[in-house]
PDB file of C-alpha atoms in Angstrom:
ATOM      1  CA  MET A   9      22.080 -38.235  21.234  1.00 43.00           C
ATOM      2  CA  HIS A  10      20.599 -35.908  18.615  1.00 43.00           C
ATOM      3  CA  ALA A  11      17.359 -36.883  16.896  1.00 42.00           C
ATOM      4  CA  SER A  12      17.478 -37.304  13.150  1.00 43.00           C
ATOM      5  CA  THR A  13      16.172 -34.287  11.188  1.00 43.00           C
ATOM      6  CA  ARG A  14      15.389 -36.304   8.052  1.00 44.00           C
ATOM      7  CA  THR A  15      11.719 -36.138   7.061  1.00 42.00           C
ATOM      8  CA  PRO A  16       9.994 -39.501   7.634  1.00 44.00           C
ATOM      9  CA  GLY A  17       9.510 -41.350   4.375  1.00 43.00           C
ATOM     10  CA  ALA A  18      12.068 -39.208   2.495  1.00 43.00           C
ATOM     11  CA  PRO A  19      14.974 -41.006   0.840  1.00 43.00           C
ATOM     12  CA  ALA A  20      18.327 -40.628   2.555  1.00 44.00           C
ATOM     13  CA  ALA A  21      20.631 -38.186   0.823  1.00 43.00           C
ATOM     14  CA  LEU A  22      23.448 -39.803  -1.053  1.00 41.00           C
ATOM     15  CA  GLY A  23      26.893 -38.945   0.162  1.00 44.00           C
ATOM     16  CA  PRO A  24      30.257 -40.330   1.193  1.00 46.00           C
ATOM     17  CA  PRO A  25      30.291 -43.660   3.045  1.00 47.00           C
ATOM     18  CA  GLN A  26      29.857 -43.469   6.787  1.00 50.00           C
ATOM     19  CA  GLN A  27      33.125 -43.189   8.705  1.00 50.00           C
ATOM     20  CA  THR A  28      34.027 -46.364  10.679  1.00 51.00           C
ATOM     21  CA  GLY A  29      37.127 -45.056  12.432  1.00 63.00           C
ATOM     22  CA  ILE A  30      39.464 -46.734   9.905  1.00 70.00           C
ATOM     23  CA  PRO A  31      40.852 -44.624   7.037  1.00 75.00           C
ATOM     24  CA  PRO A  32      39.160 -45.648   3.729  1.00 72.00           C
ATOM     25  CA  PHE A  33      42.443 -46.399   1.964  1.00 66.00           C
ATOM     26  CA  LEU A  34      43.625 -48.656   4.834  1.00 71.00           C
ATOM     27  CA  LEU A  35      40.233 -50.409   4.895  1.00 71.00           C
ATOM     28  CA  LYS A  36      40.422 -51.101   1.160  1.00 70.00           C
ATOM     29  CA  THR A  37      43.983 -52.405   1.574  1.00 76.00           C
ATOM     30  CA  VAL A  38      42.962 -54.750   4.385  1.00 74.00           C
ATOM     31  CA  ILE A  39      39.987 -56.073   2.359  1.00 76.00           C
ATOM     32  CA  THR A  40      42.225 -56.546  -0.681  1.00 73.00           C
ATOM     33  CA  ALA A  41      44.858 -58.395   1.406  1.00 75.00           C
ATOM     34  CA  LEU A  42      42.223 -60.655   2.940  1.00 78.00           C
ATOM     35  CA  ILE A  43      40.744 -61.527  -0.463  1.00 75.00           C
ATOM     36  CA  GLY A  44      44.268 -62.148  -1.863  1.00 67.00           C
ATOM     37  CA  GLY A  45      45.143 -64.347   1.094  1.00 73.00           C
ATOM     38  CA  PHE A  46      41.853 -66.264   0.804  1.00 72.00           C
ATOM     39  CA  THR A  47      42.474 -66.798  -2.925  1.00 70.00           C
ATOM     40  CA  TYR A  48      46.024 -68.034  -2.256  1.00 66.00           C
ATOM     41  CA  ALA A  49      44.694 -70.496   0.299  1.00 71.00           C
ATOM     42  CA  LEU A  50      42.190 -71.830  -2.249  1.00 71.00           C
ATOM     43  CA  THR A  51      44.882 -72.273  -4.928  1.00 73.00           C
ATOM     44  CA  ASN A  52      46.890 -74.445  -2.553  1.00 71.00           C
ATOM     45  CA  ALA A  53      44.167 -77.063  -2.974  1.00 67.00           C
ATOM     46  CA  VAL A  54      45.213 -77.616  -6.594  1.00 68.00           C
ATOM     47  CA  ASP A  55      48.474 -78.896  -7.898  1.00 66.00           C
ATOM     48  CA  GLN A  56      49.813 -75.835  -9.713  1.00 66.00           C
ATOM     49  CA  PRO A  57      53.153 -74.039  -9.801  1.00 73.00           C
ATOM     50  CA  GLU A  58      53.801 -71.433  -7.099  1.00 71.00           C
ATOM     51  CA  VAL A  59      54.024 -68.676  -9.695  1.00 70.00           C
ATOM     52  CA  TRP A  60      50.533 -69.508 -10.947  1.00 67.00           C
ATOM     53  CA  LYS A  61      49.170 -69.403  -7.380  1.00 62.00           C
ATOM     54  CA  LEU A  62      50.719 -66.005  -6.730  1.00 71.00           C
ATOM     55  CA  THR A  63      49.538 -64.655 -10.095  1.00 77.00           C
ATOM     56  CA  VAL A  64      45.944 -65.724  -9.469  1.00 70.00           C
ATOM     57  CA  SER A  65      45.967 -64.345  -5.921  1.00 70.00           C
ATOM     58  CA  VAL A  66      47.382 -60.975  -7.037  1.00 76.00           C
ATOM     59  CA  PHE A  67      44.905 -60.801  -9.930  1.00 73.00           C
ATOM     60  CA  VAL A  68      41.879 -61.511  -7.720  1.00 74.00           C
ATOM     61  CA  ALA A  69      43.126 -59.093  -5.043  1.00 71.00           C
ATOM     62  CA  GLY A  70      43.699 -56.385  -7.664  1.00 76.00           C
ATOM     63  CA  ALA A  71      40.233 -56.974  -9.101  1.00 79.00           C
ATOM     64  CA  ALA A  72      38.770 -56.655  -5.605  1.00 74.00           C
ATOM     65  CA  MET A  73      40.637 -53.367  -5.113  1.00 75.00           C
ATOM     66  CA  ILE A  74      39.338 -52.048  -8.450  1.00 80.00           C
ATOM     67  CA  VAL A  75      35.784 -53.118  -7.652  1.00 79.00           C
ATOM     68  CA  GLN A  76      35.947 -51.313  -4.310  1.00 75.00           C
ATOM     69  CA  TYR A  77      37.114 -48.125  -5.975  1.00 77.00           C
ATOM     70  CA  MET A  78      34.448 -48.454  -8.669  1.00 80.00           C
ATOM     71  CA  VAL A  79      31.726 -48.891  -6.034  1.00 79.00           C
ATOM     72  CA  ASP A  80      33.065 -45.910  -4.113  1.00 78.00           C
ATOM     73  CA  PHE A  81      33.265 -43.861  -7.314  1.00 78.00           C
ATOM     74  CA  GLU A  82      29.677 -44.778  -8.268  1.00 78.00           C
ATOM     75  CA  ARG A  83      28.474 -43.779  -4.819  1.00 82.00           C
ATOM     76  CA  ARG A  84      30.256 -40.455  -4.982  1.00 82.00           C
ATOM     77  CA  LEU A  85      29.062 -39.832  -8.543  1.00 79.00           C
ATOM     78  CA  GLY A  86      25.484 -40.485  -7.408  1.00 80.00           C
ATOM     79  CA  ALA A  87      25.955 -38.006  -4.569  1.00 82.00           C
ATOM     80  CA  VAL A  88      27.269 -35.387  -7.008  1.00 82.00           C
ATOM     81  CA  GLU A  89      24.361 -35.981  -9.396  1.00 79.00           C
ATOM     82  CA  HIS A  90      21.876 -35.688  -6.531  1.00 80.00           C
ATOM     83  CA  SER A  91      23.551 -32.470  -5.345  1.00 81.00           C
ATOM     84  CA  LEU A  92      23.546 -31.014  -8.856  1.00 81.00           C
ATOM     85  CA  THR A  93      19.885 -31.934  -9.338  1.00 80.00           C
ATOM     86  CA  ARG A  94      18.924 -30.294  -6.058  1.00 82.00           C
ATOM     87  CA  HIS A  95      21.025 -27.223  -6.831  1.00 78.00           C
ATOM     88  CA  ASN A  96      19.490 -27.002 -10.303  1.00 77.00           C
ATOM     89  CA  THR A  97      15.988 -27.180  -8.808  1.00 79.00           C
ATOM     90  CA  GLU A  98      16.816 -24.475  -6.275  1.00 78.00           C
ATOM     91  CA  MET A  99      18.307 -22.270  -8.986  1.00 80.00           C
ATOM     92  CA  LYS A 100      15.199 -22.712 -11.148  1.00 74.00           C
ATOM     93  CA  GLU A 101      13.011 -21.739  -8.199  1.00 76.00           C
ATOM     94  CA  LEU A 102      15.156 -18.693  -7.436  1.00 76.00           C
ATOM     95  CA  VAL A 103      15.157 -17.602 -11.070  1.00 71.00           C
ATOM     96  CA  ALA A 104      11.391 -18.113 -11.346  1.00 66.00           C
ATOM     97  CA  GLU A 105      10.837 -16.159  -8.128  1.00 71.00           C
ATOM     98  CA  GLY A 106      13.154 -13.404  -9.337  1.00 63.00           C
ATOM     99  CA  PHE A 107      11.370 -13.118 -12.667  1.00 60.00           C
ATOM    100  CA  ALA A 108       8.005 -13.105 -10.875  1.00 62.00           C
ATOM    101  CA  LYS A 109       9.173 -10.185  -8.727  1.00 60.00           C
ATOM    102  CA  ILE A 110      10.512  -8.376 -11.780  1.00 58.00           C
ATOM    103  CA  ASN A 111       7.237  -8.943 -13.637  1.00 61.00           C
ATOM    104  CA  HIS A 112       5.271  -7.714 -10.625  1.00 58.00           C
ATOM    105  CA  ALA A 113       7.451  -4.616 -10.286  1.00 55.00           C
ATOM    106  CA  THR A 114       7.240  -3.988 -14.041  1.00 60.00           C
ATOM    107  CA  GLU A 115       3.464  -4.357 -13.925  1.00 58.00           C
ATOM    108  CA  LEU A 116       3.174  -1.912 -11.020  1.00 59.00           C
ATOM    109  CA  PHE A 117       5.481   0.584 -12.710  1.00 59.00           C
ATOM    110  CA  GLY A 118       3.461   0.270 -15.911  1.00 60.00           C
ATOM    111  CA  LEU A 119       0.267   0.977 -13.964  1.00 57.00           C
ATOM    112  CA  VAL A 120       1.849   4.062 -12.421  1.00 58.00           C
ATOM    113  CA  GLU A 121       3.110   5.279 -15.794  1.00 59.00           C
ATOM    114  CA  GLY A 122      -0.333   4.787 -17.324  1.00 56.00           C
ATOM    115  CA  SER A 123      -2.248   6.476 -14.496  1.00 59.00           C
ATOM    116  CA  ALA A 124      -3.029  10.143 -13.991  1.00 57.00           C
ATOM    117  CA  LEU A 125      -0.695  10.241 -10.980  1.00 61.00           C
ATOM    118  CA  ARG A 126       2.816  11.557 -11.399  1.00 63.00           C
ATOM    119  CA  ALA A 127       5.255   8.654 -11.456  1.00 62.00           C
ATOM    120  CA  ASP A 128       7.967  10.585  -9.615  1.00 67.00           C
ATOM    121  CA  GLY A 129       5.642  11.222  -6.677  1.00 67.00           C
ATOM    122  CA  VAL A 130       4.657   7.563  -6.370  1.00 67.00           C
ATOM    123  CA  THR A 131       8.231   6.306  -6.650  1.00 72.00           C
ATOM    124  CA  ARG A 132       9.373   8.894  -4.097  1.00 72.00           C
ATOM    125  CA  LEU A 133       6.675   7.647  -1.718  1.00 70.00           C
ATOM    126  CA  VAL A 134       7.797   4.033  -2.125  1.00 71.00           C
ATOM    127  CA  ARG A 135      11.484   4.876  -1.799  1.00 73.00           C
ATOM    128  CA  ASN A 136      11.019   7.003   1.322  1.00 74.00           C
ATOM    129  CA  ALA A 137       8.660   4.453   2.868  1.00 71.00           C
ATOM    130  CA  THR A 138      11.266   1.701   2.481  1.00 71.00           C
ATOM    131  CA  MET A 139      13.933   3.956   4.005  1.00 74.00           C
ATOM    132  CA  VAL A 140      11.742   4.671   7.028  1.00 74.00           C
ATOM    133  CA  GLY A 141      10.974   0.974   7.412  1.00 62.00           C
ATOM    134  CA  SER A 142      14.666   0.032   7.584  1.00 67.00           C
ATOM    135  CA  GLU A 143      15.825   2.382  10.325  1.00 70.00           C
ATOM    136  CA  GLY A 144      14.644   4.379  13.307  1.00 71.00           C
ATOM    137  CA  PRO A 145      12.651   3.465  16.455  1.00 80.00           C
ATOM    138  CA  GLU A 146       9.756   1.028  16.378  1.00 82.00           C
ATOM    139  CA  ILE A 147       7.172   3.752  17.046  1.00 83.00           C
ATOM    140  CA  MET A 148       8.255   5.555  13.873  1.00 81.00           C
ATOM    141  CA  LYS A 149       8.042   2.343  11.825  1.00 80.00           C
ATOM    142  CA  ALA A 150       4.586   1.587  13.234  1.00 83.00           C
ATOM    143  CA  PHE A 151       3.417   5.130  12.482  1.00 81.00           C
ATOM    144  CA  ALA A 152       4.799   4.975   8.932  1.00 81.00           C
ATOM    145  CA  GLN A 153       3.068   1.635   8.366  1.00 81.00           C
ATOM    146  CA  ALA A 154      -0.228   3.046   9.657  1.00 84.00           C
ATOM    147  CA  GLU A 155       0.045   6.058   7.341  1.00 81.00           C
ATOM    148  CA  VAL A 156       0.849   3.884   4.315  1.00 82.00           C
ATOM    149  CA  THR A 157      -2.135   1.670   5.160  1.00 84.00           C
ATOM    150  CA  ARG A 158      -4.380   4.714   5.556  1.00 84.00           C
ATOM    151  CA  LEU A 159      -3.210   6.138   2.234  1.00 83.00           C
ATOM    152  CA  GLY A 160      -3.747   2.795   0.513  1.00 82.00           C
ATOM    153  CA  THR A 161      -7.276   2.613   1.926  1.00 85.00           C
ATOM    154  CA  LEU A 162      -7.987   6.161   0.755  1.00 84.00           C
ATOM    155  CA  MET A 163      -6.795   5.356  -2.784  1.00 81.00           C
ATOM    156  CA  ALA A 164      -8.985   2.242  -2.865  1.00 86.00           C
ATOM    157  CA  ASN A 165     -12.000   4.237  -1.647  1.00 86.00           C
ATOM    158  CA  LEU A 166     -11.409   7.008  -4.187  1.00 84.00           C
ATOM    159  CA  HIS A 167     -11.323   4.347  -6.881  1.00 83.00           C
ATOM    160  CA  GLN A 168     -14.796   3.374  -5.665  1.00 88.00           C
ATOM    161  CA  LYS A 169     -15.752   7.112  -5.804  1.00 89.00           C
ATOM    162  CA  HIS A 170     -16.607   7.349  -2.115  1.00 88.00           C
ATOM    163  CA  ALA A 171     -14.368   7.961   0.908  1.00 88.00           C
ATOM    164  CA  ASP A 172     -15.233   8.598   4.562  1.00 86.00           C
ATOM    165  CA  TYR A 173     -13.324  10.193   7.411  1.00 81.00           C
ATOM    166  CA  ASP A 174     -14.459   9.889  11.021  1.00 80.00           C
ATOM    167  CA  GLY A 175     -14.665  13.281  12.671  1.00 73.00           C
ATOM    168  CA  GLU A 176     -13.619  16.682  11.345  1.00 74.00           C
ATOM    169  CA  ASP A 177     -11.161  16.683   8.476  1.00 77.00           C
ATOM    170  CA  HIS A 178      -8.067  18.878   8.774  1.00 78.00           C
ATOM    171  CA  ASP A 179      -6.332  18.144   5.475  1.00 86.00           C
ATOM    172  CA  TRP A 180      -8.715  17.245   2.667  1.00 90.00           C
ATOM    173  CA  ILE A 181     -10.513  20.591   2.573  1.00 91.00           C
ATOM    174  CA  VAL A 182      -7.324  22.634   2.207  1.00 93.00           C
ATOM    175  CA  THR A 183      -5.692  20.212  -0.262  1.00 93.00           C
ATOM    176  CA  LEU A 184      -8.811  20.093  -2.430  1.00 94.00           C
ATOM    177  CA  THR A 185      -8.898  23.895  -2.471  1.00 95.00           C
ATOM    178  CA  GLN A 186      -5.274  23.962  -3.611  1.00 94.00           C
ATOM    179  CA  CYS A 187      -6.040  21.383  -6.322  1.00 93.00           C
ATOM    180  CA  ALA A 188      -9.191  23.060  -7.679  1.00 95.00           C
ATOM    181  CA  SER A 189      -8.770  24.554 -11.135  1.00 94.00           C
ATOM    182  CA  HIS A 190     -12.200  25.997 -12.031  1.00 95.00           C
ATOM    183  CA  THR A 191     -14.899  26.384  -9.387  1.00 96.00           C
ATOM    184  CA  ILE A 192     -15.631  25.931  -5.700  1.00 96.00           C
ATOM    185  CA  ASP A 193     -19.274  26.185  -4.577  1.00 97.00           C
ATOM    186  CA  ALA A 194     -19.680  25.960  -0.820  1.00 95.00           C
ATOM    187  CA  THR A 195     -22.425  26.213   1.778  1.00 93.00           C
ATOM    188  CA  SER A 196     -21.822  27.255   5.377  1.00 90.00           C
ATOM    189  CA  THR A 197     -24.414  26.553   8.060  1.00 85.00           C
ATOM    190  CA  SER A 198     -24.551  27.433  11.747  1.00 76.00           C
ATOM    191  CA  VAL A 199     -22.327  24.404  12.428  1.00 72.00           C
ATOM    192  CA  ASP A 200     -19.439  26.457  10.987  1.00 77.00           C
ATOM    193  CA  HIS A 201     -20.022  29.387  13.365  1.00 76.00           C
ATOM    194  CA  ASP A 202     -16.895  28.623  15.407  1.00 82.00           C
ATOM    195  CA  PHE A 203     -14.908  27.249  12.467  1.00 86.00           C
ATOM    196  CA  TRP A 204     -13.739  30.447  10.772  1.00 89.00           C
ATOM    197  CA  PRO A 205     -11.602  31.883  13.615  1.00 90.00           C
ATOM    198  CA  THR A 206      -9.732  28.586  14.055  1.00 90.00           C
ATOM    199  CA  GLU A 207      -6.313  27.843  12.607  1.00 91.00           C
ATOM    200  CA  LEU A 208      -7.872  25.437  10.096  1.00 90.00           C
ATOM    201  CA  GLY A 209     -10.487  28.028   9.114  1.00 91.00           C
ATOM    202  CA  GLN A 210      -7.798  30.611   8.490  1.00 93.00           C
ATOM    203  CA  ARG A 211      -5.697  28.147   6.452  1.00 93.00           C
ATOM    204  CA  TYR A 212      -8.786  27.321   4.426  1.00 93.00           C
ATOM    205  CA  LEU A 213      -9.449  30.990   3.669  1.00 94.00           C
ATOM    206  CA  ARG A 214      -5.812  31.609   2.717  1.00 95.00           C
ATOM    207  CA  ALA A 215      -5.948  28.637   0.349  1.00 95.00           C
ATOM    208  CA  GLN A 216      -9.117  30.069  -1.215  1.00 96.00           C
ATOM    209  CA  ARG A 217      -7.568  33.497  -1.596  1.00 96.00           C
ATOM    210  CA  ASP A 218      -4.556  31.964  -3.348  1.00 96.00           C
ATOM    211  CA  ALA A 219      -6.816  29.827  -5.572  1.00 96.00           C
ATOM    212  CA  ILE A 220      -8.669  32.965  -6.715  1.00 96.00           C
ATOM    213  CA  HIS A 221      -5.681  35.217  -7.328  1.00 94.00           C
ATOM    214  CA  GLU A 222      -3.107  32.682  -8.511  1.00 94.00           C
ATOM    215  CA  HIS A 223      -5.208  30.125 -10.406  1.00 93.00           C
ATOM    216  CA  GLY A 224      -8.322  32.077 -11.373  1.00 95.00           C
ATOM    217  CA  VAL A 225     -10.711  29.772  -9.492  1.00 96.00           C
ATOM    218  CA  SER A 226     -14.264  31.101  -9.111  1.00 97.00           C
ATOM    219  CA  ILE A 227     -15.485  30.621  -5.514  1.00 97.00           C
ATOM    220  CA  ARG A 228     -19.028  31.089  -4.239  1.00 96.00           C
ATOM    221  CA  ARG A 229     -20.094  30.728  -0.609  1.00 96.00           C
ATOM    222  CA  LEU A 230     -23.672  30.623   0.643  1.00 94.00           C
ATOM    223  CA  PHE A 231     -24.157  31.301   4.365  1.00 93.00           C
ATOM    224  CA  ILE A 232     -27.302  29.523   5.510  1.00 91.00           C
ATOM    225  CA  VAL A 233     -29.263  30.442   8.661  1.00 89.00           C
ATOM    226  CA  ASN A 234     -32.626  29.213   9.883  1.00 87.00           C
ATOM    227  CA  THR A 235     -34.389  32.577  10.207  1.00 88.00           C
ATOM    228  CA  PRO A 236     -33.681  36.214   9.265  1.00 88.00           C
ATOM    229  CA  GLN A 237     -33.202  36.960  12.970  1.00 88.00           C
ATOM    230  CA  GLU A 238     -29.873  35.102  12.831  1.00 87.00           C
ATOM    231  CA  ILE A 239     -28.470  37.596  10.331  1.00 86.00           C
ATOM    232  CA  ASP A 240     -26.509  39.752  12.773  1.00 87.00           C
ATOM    233  CA  GLU A 241     -23.531  42.101  12.641  1.00 89.00           C
ATOM    234  CA  GLU A 242     -21.061  39.260  13.273  1.00 89.00           C
ATOM    235  CA  LEU A 243     -22.307  37.346  10.236  1.00 90.00           C
ATOM    236  CA  LEU A 244     -22.298  40.469   8.074  1.00 91.00           C
ATOM    237  CA  GLN A 245     -18.690  41.189   9.076  1.00 91.00           C
ATOM    238  CA  LEU A 246     -17.770  37.654   8.066  1.00 92.00           C
ATOM    239  CA  VAL A 247     -19.534  38.186   4.731  1.00 92.00           C
ATOM    240  CA  GLU A 248     -17.623  41.416   4.052  1.00 93.00           C
ATOM    241  CA  HIS A 249     -14.333  39.846   5.061  1.00 93.00           C
ATOM    242  CA  GLN A 250     -14.727  36.975   2.622  1.00 94.00           C
ATOM    243  CA  LYS A 251     -15.895  39.286  -0.146  1.00 94.00           C
ATOM    244  CA  GLY A 252     -12.661  41.161   0.382  1.00 94.00           C
ATOM    245  CA  LEU A 253     -10.787  37.956  -0.419  1.00 94.00           C
ATOM    246  CA  GLY A 254     -12.517  37.744  -3.805  1.00 95.00           C
ATOM    247  CA  ILE A 255     -15.208  35.220  -2.798  1.00 95.00           C
ATOM    248  CA  GLU A 256     -18.760  35.701  -4.053  1.00 95.00           C
ATOM    249  CA  VAL A 257     -20.974  35.554  -0.975  1.00 95.00           C
ATOM    250  CA  ARG A 258     -24.707  35.369  -0.354  1.00 94.00           C
ATOM    251  CA  VAL A 259     -26.850  34.773   2.748  1.00 93.00           C
ATOM    252  CA  LEU A 260     -29.966  32.626   2.867  1.00 91.00           C
ATOM    253  CA  ALA A 261     -32.623  32.197   5.562  1.00 89.00           C
ATOM    254  CA  LEU A 262     -34.232  28.754   5.245  1.00 86.00           C
ATOM    255  CA  SER A 263     -37.528  30.065   6.593  1.00 84.00           C
ATOM    256  CA  GLU A 264     -37.777  32.324   3.530  1.00 82.00           C
ATOM    257  CA  LEU A 265     -37.513  29.443   1.057  1.00 81.00           C
ATOM    258  CA  PRO A 266     -40.617  28.448  -0.898  1.00 73.00           C
ATOM    259  CA  PRO A 267     -42.186  25.167   0.315  1.00 68.00           C
ATOM    260  CA  THR A 268     -40.976  23.182  -2.693  1.00 63.00           C
ATOM    261  CA  ALA A 269     -37.348  24.149  -2.027  1.00 62.00           C
ATOM    262  CA  GLY A 270     -37.564  23.816   1.743  1.00 56.00           C
ATOM    263  CA  ILE A 271     -38.445  20.139   1.833  1.00 51.00           C
ATOM    264  CA  ASP A 272     -34.987  18.980   0.748  1.00 60.00           C
ATOM    265  CA  THR A 273     -32.300  18.397   3.373  1.00 62.00           C
ATOM    266  CA  THR A 274     -29.693  21.107   3.756  1.00 65.00           C
ATOM    267  CA  ASN A 275     -26.309  20.426   5.272  1.00 75.00           C
ATOM    268  CA  ASP A 276     -22.758  21.615   4.725  1.00 83.00           C
ATOM    269  CA  PHE A 277     -21.241  20.596   1.417  1.00 91.00           C
ATOM    270  CA  ILE A 278     -18.682  21.900  -1.069  1.00 93.00           C
ATOM    271  CA  VAL A 279     -18.559  21.043  -4.766  1.00 96.00           C
ATOM    272  CA  PHE A 280     -15.080  21.237  -6.293  1.00 96.00           C
ATOM    273  CA  ASP A 281     -14.814  21.708 -10.073  1.00 96.00           C
ATOM    274  CA  HIS A 282     -18.346  20.324 -10.492  1.00 96.00           C
ATOM    275  CA  SER A 283     -16.767  16.868 -10.002  1.00 95.00           C
ATOM    276  CA  LEU A 284     -16.378  16.119  -6.300  1.00 95.00           C
ATOM    277  CA  SER A 285     -18.669  16.722  -3.346  1.00 94.00           C
ATOM    278  CA  TYR A 286     -17.117  17.327   0.075  1.00 93.00           C
ATOM    279  CA  GLU A 287     -19.729  16.833   2.785  1.00 89.00           C
ATOM    280  CA  VAL A 288     -19.824  17.199   6.559  1.00 84.00           C
ATOM    281  CA  GLU A 289     -22.363  15.398   8.725  1.00 80.00           C
ATOM    282  CA  PRO A 290     -22.989  16.788  12.235  1.00 70.00           C
ATOM    283  CA  ASP A 291     -24.099  14.644  15.181  1.00 69.00           C
ATOM    284  CA  LEU A 292     -26.875  15.423  17.676  1.00 64.00           C
ATOM    285  CA  ARG A 293     -24.553  17.806  19.554  1.00 67.00           C
ATOM    286  CA  GLY A 294     -23.860  19.823  16.424  1.00 60.00           C
ATOM    287  CA  MET A 295     -20.279  18.518  16.198  1.00 65.00           C
ATOM    288  CA  ASN A 296     -18.782  17.428  12.880  1.00 66.00           C
ATOM    289  CA  ALA A 297     -18.958  13.637  13.188  1.00 69.00           C
ATOM    290  CA  LYS A 298     -18.148  12.511   9.662  1.00 82.00           C
ATOM    291  CA  THR A 299     -16.510  13.872   6.538  1.00 87.00           C
ATOM    292  CA  THR A 300     -17.239  12.351   3.133  1.00 89.00           C
ATOM    293  CA  LEU A 301     -15.749  12.666  -0.331  1.00 92.00           C
ATOM    294  CA  ASP A 302     -18.240  11.664  -2.997  1.00 93.00           C
ATOM    295  CA  LEU A 303     -17.397  11.419  -6.707  1.00 93.00           C
ATOM    296  CA  ARG A 304     -20.483   9.516  -7.830  1.00 94.00           C
ATOM    297  CA  ASP A 305     -21.999  11.374 -10.759  1.00 93.00           C
ATOM    298  CA  ASP A 306     -25.595  11.241  -9.533  1.00 93.00           C
ATOM    299  CA  ARG A 307     -24.672  12.481  -6.045  1.00 92.00           C
ATOM    300  CA  VAL A 308     -22.528  15.311  -7.379  1.00 94.00           C
ATOM    301  CA  ALA A 309     -25.257  16.311  -9.846  1.00 95.00           C
ATOM    302  CA  ARG A 310     -27.793  16.536  -7.004  1.00 92.00           C
ATOM    303  CA  ARG A 311     -25.428  18.719  -4.984  1.00 93.00           C
ATOM    304  CA  ILE A 312     -24.833  21.043  -7.939  1.00 94.00           C
ATOM    305  CA  LYS A 313     -28.564  21.360  -8.528  1.00 92.00           C
ATOM    306  CA  ARG A 314     -29.247  21.993  -4.825  1.00 92.00           C
ATOM    307  CA  PHE A 315     -26.555  24.658  -4.605  1.00 93.00           C
ATOM    308  CA  GLU A 316     -27.874  26.524  -7.639  1.00 93.00           C
ATOM    309  CA  GLU A 317     -31.369  26.415  -6.187  1.00 90.00           C
ATOM    310  CA  LEU A 318     -30.225  27.819  -2.852  1.00 91.00           C
ATOM    311  CA  TRP A 319     -27.865  30.328  -4.441  1.00 92.00           C
ATOM    312  CA  LYS A 320     -30.662  31.897  -6.465  1.00 90.00           C
ATOM    313  CA  ALA A 321     -32.722  32.288  -3.297  1.00 87.00           C
ATOM    314  CA  GLY A 322     -29.886  33.937  -1.354  1.00 87.00           C
ATOM    315  CA  GLU A 323     -29.349  37.674  -0.831  1.00 84.00           C
ATOM    316  CA  GLU A 324     -26.276  39.453  -2.119  1.00 80.00           C
ATOM    317  CA  GLU A 325     -26.661  42.436   0.244  1.00 73.00           C
ATOM    318  CA  PRO A 326     -28.361  41.119   3.377  1.00 70.00           C
ATOM    319  CA  GLU A 327     -29.464  43.527   6.099  1.00 69.00           C
ATOM    320  CA  PRO A 328     -29.310  42.759   9.808  1.00 65.00           C
ATOM    321  CA  ASP A 329     -32.698  41.857  11.260  1.00 59.00           C
ATOM    322  CA  GLU A 330     -33.958  44.614  13.586  1.00 56.00           C
TER     323      GLU A 330
END
């Protein structure tokens, strides 16, 4: 036997009468005949004409038949009312849920329209993300989900004006260079010694060249060494190469700084459009361990001030140390 699925304590749903194995019409006929026969038997106890007995029996039997149909009709009408009430409730819930989704989508679209982001780019991202999520192997879906999550986290962090990236960044630096519209002020310490010949270093330089010649961006780079003895032919060749790209370049030896300027920390950072500071933090092995985007006004202002201080102390035409 199957266990009942009705929730304990819940009222039983109204519906047609339970089937007993006898057709309903035949059952009503049998009940009507029995009541008619019982009525006829009772009328035999009185001294009345046979016609009167038959009339009374037929009348009572007919009334019993009508009552049965009325009871059955009331039961069925109650079932219909219950079904309509339940259907109406479900429809109200569906409509409310649908309107809630529409309101949510309208709110999101309004936020996109009112933001500085291009609406077509955001909608294209959503549309393509949903297409990826509906087809393809599981590894692709998992990767797409991870990228959407990462992008969402980045947007939230940028809203808070501070974003971190573990390890060396391979995308932000080039994208920011392509997005710059006015200035790029960058330092380059000994940590970057092996960076420039790499594929990323070359992409970065190409992006800077294009920013200068195609968008009129002013780019300054300050190479920072510890002592004048580190100014060698290799560094000077790098300086000349970047000057050839249109970058203003100077070289600074930290040991030559006045004491008041030398007490501040000096690490790699880039200030884009005087609005965003891109910073790299090396670990104890000299490897780039963390990349940070900082848009906080006070932090950016300190970086701008520090760069100007170091830039003034740098040499435009450095000579190799003999």
